[in-house]
Amino acid sequence: MSLYSSRRRINVVATTLCWTGTIFGLAWLVLILGALIYEGARGLSPAVFTEMTPPPGATGGLLNAIAGSLVMTVIGVLLGTPLGMLAGTFMAEYGRYSKLSTVVRFINDILLSAPSIVIGLFVYTVVVAQVGHFSGIAGALALAVLVVPVVVRTTEDMLLLVPLPLREAATALGLPRSHMLMRVAYRAAKSGIVTGVLLAIARVSGETAPLLFTSLNNQFWSTDLNAPVSSLPVVIFQFALSPYKDWQQLAWTGALLVTIAVLLLSITARALSSQGKHK
Amino acid sequence: MALFDFFFHNLTRAAAVLVLVILGGVIFSLVYGSLPAIKAFGFGFLTTESWNPVTEKFGAVAPIYGTLVTSTIAMAIAVPLGLGIAIFLTELCPHALRRPIGVAIELLAGIPSIIYGIWGLFVLAPFLQQHVQPALISLTGDVPVLSSLFAGPPYGIGMLTAGFILAIMVLPFITSISRDVFDTVPPVLKEAASGVGCTTWEVMRYVVIPYTRVGVIGGVMLGLGRALGETMAVTFVIGNAHKVSSSLLAPGTTISATIANEFTEAVGDLYTSALIELGLILFVITFFVLAAARFMLMRIEQKSGA
């Protein structure tokens, strides 16, 4: 009987620890989001969206940083998505059992979790060092390299979920394989692929490290992608580490904006993918 | 139509090959960029501590040491915590709460690294400096080994703080992968163990964890890969000091923090090249960790598929 009660005690201790651990983990989410809202909301004003990043001591906003982030993210996603989708299509459809697919799958998983600062160094050596100056294009390319593995992964996974009879039916009607893919397989996998793209956008919109030495930063409004371009994460980095109170306040506000955008994107992606599952 | 078919097939193949080319390009560019530093310092780069841009003498010991120490702290906190949460989610949690709690933990993974950095610098570090670190220092003052681990003034920022933030960041990866591999255990195994009178904890400890060991280690390695390469969060709170210190409270640096802090200020080819060589070292370390993780996770997937 005493043996049983000691086993029971251990069980109670262990399960209590699991409960506490979970509460502990959730507490961090609450603490971080709470601090972000508390510190960031104080600085929210129309000026944030209409004025440029200020020199120390002056008032200003984040307009050029928001615009730069949007432009580079859009270009990065436009470059990375088609490439990722095509590669994912090859792995799921044409070369499902080929050696090439196995290798690409493995390499893609490595790229998926490779440190993003290394991707920044790659684009720096290949683009910035060759051209001779930092540019928005280099920043967008770095983001594109980060988009590709996410899209490859989800495209392949989603195409593999498309039932074979659907493909067979289309083929039996005389559609060539490429048309079958575009009209049947892509359509069936659409919500999953969109989810992947949203996740990729969420990932790159908060990325800082690869932008530090590709697009650098710019205090002013710039539409020239061949010159340094400002971006929200880099501005947050510089302003937060500065000694000026009003710069730090702008950094918090920028952080709040980035987090809202990223969390909205990932929650939308999640909702889309669970909707697909219920069907 | 047949021509388009042929064209499309080869277009997708080219895209797949391009993924390989990207990784090849990453490796090649890192090696190419670090050639000047490799020529100048040779193997000494890996064994010298001094990092002096003025005299152009560079050694990687301090950043490598900082990377390993902060990742170790992160794993020491995140692995037991992550496994505990995964056990909670698979065995203890009421069904209705399972999804919301799982999603909330995964949201931690979605928060960008720079947010952890700014939070760590302005919220966590001052808190640790005022409340936790002085207590640690006075508590361990008379204990032989611990006193040197927690020595020195409480700066707030430093390797312990960086390790702590990394732990929060890798927690969701370890949790979600452990939960996924726990779900691959056939229910009949768990039922049999419960049937002979095992407690919930004993079922986890003697059936579920041994059965999924390979997958759990894979998940832990994936988290480790993240912790090793994490940049922005660490850059904010590590203090960026190029020295090896026995105290965990002391400022230090990591490979990625060094690159992020110094790259745009680096003047001279040798300085830039030394930083790129640091990137190469980081990439080699994470490559092997991630490759091992993928290999182990692949094995558990095959097991559950069979």
XYZ file of C-alpha atoms in Angstrom:
585
model
C 0.000 0.000 0.000
C 2.839 2.413 0.820
C 4.439 1.639 -2.531
C 1.214 2.571 -4.261
C 0.829 5.807 -2.330
C 4.370 6.909 -3.177
C 3.707 6.193 -6.844
C 0.551 8.190 -6.571
C 2.430 11.053 -4.947
C 4.990 11.098 -7.760
C 2.135 11.172 -10.234
C 0.521 14.135 -8.518
C 3.822 16.024 -8.380
C 4.580 15.333 -12.058
C 1.143 16.303 -13.327
C 1.146 19.447 -11.184
C 4.496 20.385 -12.712
C 3.006 19.962 -16.191
C 0.103 22.244 -15.242
C 2.459 24.883 -13.827
C 4.711 24.661 -16.870
C 1.801 25.351 -19.189
C 0.624 28.314 -17.124
C 4.224 29.572 -17.062
C 4.484 29.290 -20.857
C 1.181 31.088 -21.424
C 2.207 33.789 -18.938
C 5.078 34.840 -21.222
C 2.723 35.373 -24.146
C 0.508 37.551 -21.948
C 3.485 39.456 -20.497
C 5.031 40.192 -23.874
C 1.791 41.209 -25.573
C 0.799 43.244 -22.510
C 4.065 45.196 -22.481
C 3.796 45.755 -26.248
C 0.275 47.139 -26.053
C 1.028 49.216 -22.943
C 4.210 50.791 -24.319
C 3.271 50.860 -27.994
C -0.246 52.270 -27.776
C 1.010 55.403 -25.993
C 2.832 56.450 -29.139
C 0.033 55.680 -31.583
C -1.120 58.796 -33.405
C -1.917 59.779 -36.977
C 1.601 61.209 -37.235
C 3.003 57.668 -37.073
C 1.425 56.954 -40.449
C 1.935 60.334 -42.114
C 5.418 61.529 -41.127
C 8.941 60.357 -41.832
C 11.322 58.926 -39.253
C 12.652 61.929 -37.308
C 16.145 62.997 -36.299
C 16.591 62.820 -32.511
C 14.567 65.427 -30.642
C 12.140 66.176 -33.479
C 8.686 64.743 -33.899
C 7.972 62.286 -36.629
C 6.452 58.996 -37.609
C 7.240 55.771 -39.356
C 5.776 56.371 -42.813
C 8.932 55.720 -44.832
C 9.687 52.610 -42.778
C 6.173 51.206 -43.208
C 6.267 51.897 -46.952
C 9.740 50.387 -47.324
C 8.710 47.257 -45.454
C 5.577 46.861 -47.564
C 7.405 47.327 -50.872
C 10.240 44.925 -50.037
C 7.845 42.325 -48.623
C 5.624 42.493 -51.714
C 8.583 42.122 -54.096
C 10.082 39.343 -51.972
C 6.806 37.436 -51.949
C 6.211 38.005 -55.683
C 9.660 36.594 -56.450
C 9.625 33.754 -53.942
C 6.086 32.420 -54.320
C 6.133 31.275 -57.982
C 9.539 29.676 -57.519
C 8.408 27.890 -54.378
C 5.152 26.744 -55.967
C 6.886 25.369 -59.058
C 9.459 23.495 -56.976
C 6.733 22.139 -54.699
C 4.742 21.066 -57.768
C 7.693 19.152 -59.126
C 8.179 17.325 -55.835
C 4.523 16.385 -55.422
C 3.549 15.713 -59.026
C 6.288 15.035 -61.548
C 9.056 13.692 -59.374
C 7.151 12.300 -56.427
C 9.365 9.242 -56.041
C 12.532 10.566 -57.653
C 15.859 10.999 -55.904
C 15.903 14.697 -56.815
C 12.747 15.274 -54.752
C 14.185 13.540 -51.700
C 17.303 15.687 -51.870
C 15.371 18.918 -52.505
C 13.013 18.098 -49.631
C 15.946 17.689 -47.266
C 17.751 20.822 -48.479
C 14.523 22.798 -48.352
C 14.003 21.817 -44.714
C 17.540 23.000 -43.948
C 16.861 26.336 -45.692
C 13.576 26.612 -43.798
C 15.320 26.774 -40.457
C 18.723 28.162 -41.461
C 19.656 31.297 -39.488
C 18.277 34.276 -41.416
C 21.423 36.306 -40.764
C 23.315 33.781 -42.889
C 20.861 34.441 -45.739
C 21.665 38.138 -45.283
C 25.399 37.437 -45.600
C 24.685 35.393 -48.763
C 22.780 38.220 -50.447
C 25.410 40.689 -49.266
C 28.246 38.775 -50.970
C 26.262 37.986 -54.113
C 24.478 41.317 -54.644
C 25.640 44.158 -52.395
C 29.374 43.471 -52.632
C 29.135 43.114 -56.432
C 26.995 46.199 -57.051
C 28.920 48.207 -54.492
C 26.059 49.653 -52.448
C 23.129 48.658 -50.257
C 19.738 48.621 -51.958
C 16.070 47.853 -51.557
C 16.410 45.227 -54.273
C 18.980 43.344 -52.232
C 16.635 43.470 -49.239
C 13.745 42.131 -51.302
C 15.957 39.327 -52.666
C 16.947 38.302 -49.149
C 13.280 38.148 -48.170
C 12.497 36.128 -51.328
C 15.088 33.532 -50.299
C 13.258 33.236 -46.953
C 9.843 32.931 -48.638
C 10.819 30.060 -50.971
C 11.250 27.200 -48.446
C 7.945 27.967 -46.676
C 6.018 27.946 -49.955
C 7.798 24.817 -51.257
C 6.891 22.954 -48.099
C 3.197 23.876 -48.013
C 2.690 23.490 -51.783
C 4.095 19.973 -51.687
C 2.123 19.000 -48.580
C -1.123 20.381 -49.963
C -0.759 18.812 -53.422
C -0.079 15.462 -51.764
C -3.451 15.781 -50.003
C -5.320 16.131 -53.318
C -6.997 12.731 -53.911
C -5.657 10.690 -56.817
C -9.105 9.932 -58.371
C -9.476 13.676 -59.001
C -6.301 13.618 -61.075
C -7.317 10.406 -62.814
C -10.716 11.823 -63.728
C -9.157 14.938 -65.244
C -6.616 12.878 -67.151
C -9.336 10.526 -68.394
C -11.158 13.515 -69.859
C -8.091 14.109 -71.984
C -6.457 16.996 -70.157
C -2.701 17.113 -70.510
C -0.874 16.877 -67.221
C 0.018 20.567 -66.976
C -3.643 21.567 -67.517
C -4.802 18.949 -65.039
C -2.432 20.531 -62.496
C -3.577 24.073 -63.099
C -7.284 23.473 -63.436
C -7.782 20.649 -60.938
C -4.894 20.082 -58.541
C -4.035 23.723 -57.809
C -7.686 24.534 -57.396
C -8.197 21.722 -54.909
C -5.101 22.735 -52.961
C -5.782 26.463 -53.153
C -6.603 27.236 -49.524
C -3.567 25.309 -48.329
C -1.219 27.108 -50.688
C -2.681 30.491 -49.720
C -2.064 29.538 -46.093
C 1.560 28.844 -46.908
C 1.971 32.202 -48.632
C 0.377 34.003 -45.661
C 2.734 32.212 -43.286
C 5.655 33.212 -45.480
C 4.524 36.863 -45.427
C 4.170 36.677 -41.649
C 7.664 35.281 -41.376
C 9.417 37.855 -43.546
C 7.547 40.908 -42.311
C 9.253 40.663 -38.935
C 12.685 39.748 -40.274
C 15.436 42.132 -39.306
C 18.767 40.377 -39.513
C 18.869 39.833 -43.309
C 17.858 43.460 -43.929
C 20.581 44.984 -41.755
C 23.206 44.684 -44.427
C 21.164 44.374 -47.607
C 18.678 47.261 -47.621
C 20.304 49.046 -44.664
C 18.165 52.059 -43.704
C 17.119 55.451 -44.956
C 15.896 58.429 -42.951
C 13.972 59.841 -45.869
C 11.233 58.979 -48.284
C 12.727 56.979 -51.097
C 11.118 55.372 -54.112
C 14.457 54.325 -55.562
C 14.836 50.600 -55.012
C 18.417 50.817 -56.169
C 19.259 52.826 -53.041
C 19.060 51.986 -49.343
C 15.458 51.640 -48.184
C 14.055 52.021 -44.708
C 12.115 49.147 -43.115
C 10.161 48.841 -39.898
C 12.244 46.105 -38.228
C 15.552 47.879 -38.907
C 14.122 51.187 -37.638
C 12.915 49.412 -34.487
C 16.402 47.982 -34.023
C 18.169 51.331 -34.402
C 15.674 53.401 -32.446
C 15.344 50.955 -29.557
C 19.106 50.844 -29.034
C 19.398 54.640 -29.197
C 19.611 56.750 -26.019
C 16.745 59.070 -27.067
C 13.381 58.637 -25.331
C 11.248 59.668 -28.309
C 13.135 57.272 -30.621
C 12.567 54.463 -28.131
C 8.859 55.350 -28.034
C 8.673 55.108 -31.840
C 10.448 51.743 -31.648
C 7.762 50.420 -29.283
C 4.997 51.725 -31.529
C 6.655 50.150 -34.558
C 7.006 46.892 -32.645
C 3.298 46.955 -31.841
C 2.431 47.501 -35.527
C 4.691 44.663 -36.708
C 3.326 42.270 -34.100
C -0.307 43.070 -34.916
C 0.387 42.507 -38.618
C 2.259 39.245 -38.046
C -0.249 37.786 -35.589
C -3.206 38.743 -37.816
C -1.518 37.009 -40.761
C -0.783 33.831 -38.837
C -4.254 33.682 -37.283
C -5.842 34.147 -40.743
C -3.605 31.396 -42.116
C -4.620 29.104 -39.266
C -8.314 29.813 -39.758
C -8.007 29.130 -43.505
C -6.228 25.830 -43.021
C -8.636 24.538 -40.378
C -11.544 25.522 -42.612
C -10.027 23.383 -45.360
C -9.774 20.396 -43.021
C -13.435 20.414 -42.013
C -14.636 20.136 -45.597
C -0.448 21.579 -75.876
C 2.168 18.865 -75.710
C 4.842 21.515 -76.049
C 3.410 23.440 -73.108
C 3.263 20.206 -71.130
C 6.940 19.571 -71.770
C 7.768 23.175 -70.962
C 5.845 23.146 -67.678
C 7.382 19.856 -66.542
C 10.872 21.186 -67.064
C 10.014 24.534 -65.512
C 9.017 22.813 -62.271
C 12.160 20.672 -62.393
C 14.277 23.789 -62.887
C 12.603 25.414 -59.876
C 13.375 22.355 -57.753
C 16.993 22.428 -58.894
C 17.119 26.147 -58.127
C 16.362 25.359 -54.474
C 19.519 23.235 -54.461
C 21.407 26.040 -56.201
C 20.346 28.499 -53.486
C 21.831 26.314 -50.759
C 24.933 25.777 -52.889
C 25.124 29.539 -53.380
C 24.872 30.151 -49.651
C 27.726 27.752 -48.931
C 29.851 29.016 -51.818
C 29.374 32.701 -50.995
C 30.220 32.161 -47.330
C 33.386 30.228 -48.172
C 34.356 32.755 -50.853
C 33.727 35.714 -48.551
C 35.767 34.243 -45.734
C 38.798 33.289 -47.848
C 40.829 36.422 -46.890
C 40.263 35.735 -43.187
C 41.019 32.030 -43.565
C 44.282 32.896 -45.340
C 45.249 35.462 -42.715
C 44.426 33.531 -39.550
C 44.166 29.859 -40.499
C 43.110 27.592 -37.672
C 44.203 30.226 -35.172
C 40.847 31.912 -35.843
C 39.151 29.135 -33.896
C 41.532 29.247 -30.937
C 42.245 32.932 -30.264
C 40.077 35.131 -28.134
C 41.310 38.603 -29.099
C 39.013 40.597 -31.387
C 40.681 43.833 -32.292
C 39.500 45.743 -35.369
C 42.258 48.353 -34.961
C 45.157 45.925 -35.256
C 43.077 43.599 -37.486
C 43.573 40.603 -35.190
C 40.459 38.481 -35.050
C 39.628 35.306 -33.148
C 36.313 33.498 -32.854
C 36.560 31.992 -29.373
C 34.388 34.549 -27.561
C 31.441 34.479 -30.010
C 31.537 30.679 -30.299
C 31.662 30.364 -26.502
C 28.759 32.810 -26.100
C 26.681 30.983 -28.725
C 27.193 27.638 -27.009
C 26.566 28.967 -23.484
C 23.377 30.882 -24.332
C 22.018 27.906 -26.302
C 22.811 25.548 -23.423
C 20.961 27.781 -20.956
C 18.045 27.996 -23.392
C 17.836 24.225 -23.804
C 18.180 23.583 -20.056
C 15.074 25.700 -19.474
C 13.062 24.965 -22.610
C 13.394 21.170 -22.871
C 11.787 20.186 -19.543
C 9.247 22.989 -19.879
C 8.386 22.111 -23.487
C 8.031 18.398 -22.693
C 5.858 19.249 -19.680
C 3.542 21.381 -21.806
C 3.410 18.678 -24.494
C 2.480 16.069 -21.860
C -0.136 18.461 -20.527
C -1.600 18.983 -23.987
C -1.746 15.281 -24.896
C -2.738 13.728 -21.556
C -4.036 16.158 -18.969
C -5.712 19.033 -20.742
C -9.537 19.102 -20.971
C -10.520 18.577 -24.604
C -12.146 21.961 -25.011
C -8.978 23.800 -23.966
C -6.565 21.692 -26.002
C -6.761 23.689 -29.207
C -6.769 27.212 -27.730
C -3.793 26.476 -25.481
C -1.908 24.782 -28.313
C -2.548 27.769 -30.597
C -1.500 30.234 -27.866
C 1.810 28.441 -27.338
C 2.392 28.395 -31.085
C 1.694 32.121 -31.306
C 4.864 32.564 -29.249
C 6.714 31.195 -32.288
C 5.034 33.739 -34.554
C 6.202 36.807 -32.636
C 9.161 38.286 -34.541
C 12.578 38.001 -32.981
C 13.028 41.770 -32.760
C 9.959 42.006 -30.495
C 11.593 39.609 -28.038
C 14.661 41.814 -28.243
C 12.953 45.096 -27.418
C 10.898 43.420 -24.663
C 13.999 41.770 -23.241
C 15.933 45.030 -23.199
C 13.264 47.281 -21.674
C 11.186 44.899 -19.549
C 12.960 41.656 -18.722
C 16.530 42.899 -18.223
C 15.647 45.669 -15.718
C 13.438 43.208 -13.833
C 16.222 40.618 -13.629
C 18.704 43.328 -12.656
C 16.629 44.639 -9.785
C 15.006 41.511 -8.408
C 16.480 38.236 -9.639
C 20.200 38.728 -10.165
C 21.028 40.316 -6.760
C 19.225 37.407 -5.093
C 21.160 34.893 -7.226
C 24.463 36.570 -6.350
C 23.849 36.651 -2.603
C 22.346 33.153 -2.513
C 25.260 31.519 -4.306
C 27.995 33.687 -2.779
C 29.304 30.934 -0.514
C 28.796 27.939 -2.789
C 32.115 27.057 -4.490
C 31.179 26.452 -8.176
C 27.965 28.451 -8.333
C 29.583 31.582 -6.932
C 31.783 31.922 -10.000
C 28.820 31.183 -12.321
C 26.827 34.012 -10.742
C 29.632 36.429 -9.985
C 29.957 40.129 -10.618
C 27.584 43.067 -10.577
C 23.989 42.564 -11.815
C 24.035 44.252 -15.229
C 20.624 42.941 -16.216
C 21.845 42.260 -19.722
C 24.239 39.351 -20.213
C 24.408 35.703 -21.154
C 21.827 34.495 -18.626
C 19.227 36.986 -19.869
C 19.955 36.056 -23.490
C 19.643 32.354 -22.668
C 16.364 32.996 -20.916
C 14.861 34.843 -23.881
C 16.092 32.124 -26.243
C 14.336 29.576 -24.021
C 10.995 31.369 -24.466
C 11.603 31.578 -28.219
C 12.401 27.884 -28.790
C 9.743 26.643 -26.343
C 6.925 26.539 -28.943
C 9.052 24.488 -31.384
C 9.886 21.869 -28.781
C 6.293 21.793 -27.529
C 4.612 21.397 -30.880
C 6.991 18.748 -32.214
C 6.876 16.752 -28.963
C 3.087 16.930 -29.024
C 3.015 15.733 -32.629
C 5.300 12.758 -31.955
C 3.428 11.891 -28.737
C 0.337 11.606 -30.901
C 2.046 8.914 -33.004
C 2.001 6.478 -30.056
C -0.646 3.818 -30.736
C -3.438 4.260 -28.140
C -3.434 0.530 -27.475
C 0.066 0.787 -25.933
C -1.080 3.470 -23.522
C -4.267 1.566 -22.728
C -2.280 -1.580 -21.971
C -0.013 0.307 -19.578
C -2.969 1.903 -17.836
C -4.625 -1.496 -17.735
C -1.833 -3.014 -15.654
C -2.186 -0.143 -13.195
C 0.283 2.521 -14.345
C -0.342 6.103 -13.262
C -0.578 8.839 -15.910
C 3.000 9.839 -15.189
C 4.226 6.233 -15.453
C 2.495 5.825 -18.802
C 4.353 8.909 -20.073
C 7.656 8.028 -18.460
C 7.847 4.316 -19.346
C 5.743 4.007 -22.500
C 5.237 7.261 -24.425
C 8.668 8.874 -23.982
C 10.719 5.719 -24.739
C 8.506 5.006 -27.772
C 8.969 8.522 -29.171
C 12.546 9.121 -28.001
C 14.022 9.621 -31.458
C 11.339 12.114 -32.447
C 11.614 14.057 -29.209
C 15.388 14.332 -29.639
C 14.742 15.496 -33.207
C 12.403 18.215 -31.922
C 14.928 19.280 -29.302
C 17.665 19.510 -31.955
C 15.388 21.611 -34.149
C 14.916 23.974 -31.211
C 18.668 23.971 -30.643
C 19.218 24.931 -34.286
C 16.926 27.926 -33.774
C 18.665 28.939 -30.560
C 22.115 28.784 -32.161
C 21.188 31.017 -35.078
C 18.821 33.446 -33.366
C 20.037 36.977 -33.928
C 17.989 40.012 -33.037
C 16.669 38.996 -29.621
C 20.177 38.107 -28.489
C 21.764 41.212 -29.980
C 19.617 43.415 -27.764
C 20.429 41.781 -24.441
C 23.834 40.075 -24.693
C 25.945 43.216 -24.136
C 28.262 42.584 -27.100
C 31.526 42.120 -25.174
C 34.229 40.074 -26.891
C 35.454 38.158 -23.902
C 35.055 34.751 -22.335
C 33.770 35.112 -18.813
C 33.017 32.357 -16.331
C 30.086 34.327 -14.944
C 26.719 33.866 -16.632
C 25.735 37.361 -15.532
C 28.585 38.959 -17.484
C 27.994 40.509 -20.912
C 29.211 38.374 -23.777
C 28.509 37.986 -27.458
C 27.330 35.335 -29.877
C 28.256 34.677 -33.492
C 25.046 36.133 -34.890
C 25.035 39.120 -32.506
C 28.600 39.976 -33.520
C 27.677 39.926 -37.201
C 24.510 41.982 -36.667
C 26.269 44.588 -34.533
C 29.468 45.048 -36.458
C 28.873 44.204 -40.107
C 27.836 47.623 -41.365
C 30.562 49.301 -39.310
C 33.282 46.943 -40.499
C 35.935 48.828 -42.387
C 38.516 46.958 -44.401
C 38.261 43.663 -46.226
C 39.802 41.636 -43.434
C 37.240 42.786 -40.839
C 34.317 42.030 -43.175
C 35.874 38.722 -44.113
C 36.341 37.725 -40.454
C 32.638 38.423 -39.863
C 31.661 36.337 -42.900
C 33.870 33.519 -41.594
C 31.910 33.721 -38.327
C 28.770 33.321 -40.443
C 30.312 30.285 -42.113
C 31.087 28.711 -38.724
C 27.509 29.392 -37.567
C 26.106 27.883 -40.751
C 28.244 24.743 -40.457
C 27.177 24.214 -36.819
C 23.470 24.767 -37.492
C 23.607 22.709 -40.692
C 24.744 19.616 -38.821
C 22.310 20.159 -35.942
C 19.372 20.683 -38.325
C 20.388 17.780 -40.557
C 20.494 15.461 -37.533
C 17.104 16.775 -36.388
C 15.515 16.206 -39.810
C 16.993 12.733 -40.019
C 15.523 11.751 -36.645
C 12.110 13.262 -37.398
C 12.089 11.426 -40.737
C 12.624 8.144 -38.899
C 9.698 8.720 -36.557
C 7.483 9.661 -39.508
C 8.356 6.394 -41.225
C 7.584 4.534 -38.009
C 4.147 6.071 -37.701
C 3.460 5.545 -41.400
C 4.302 1.820 -41.290
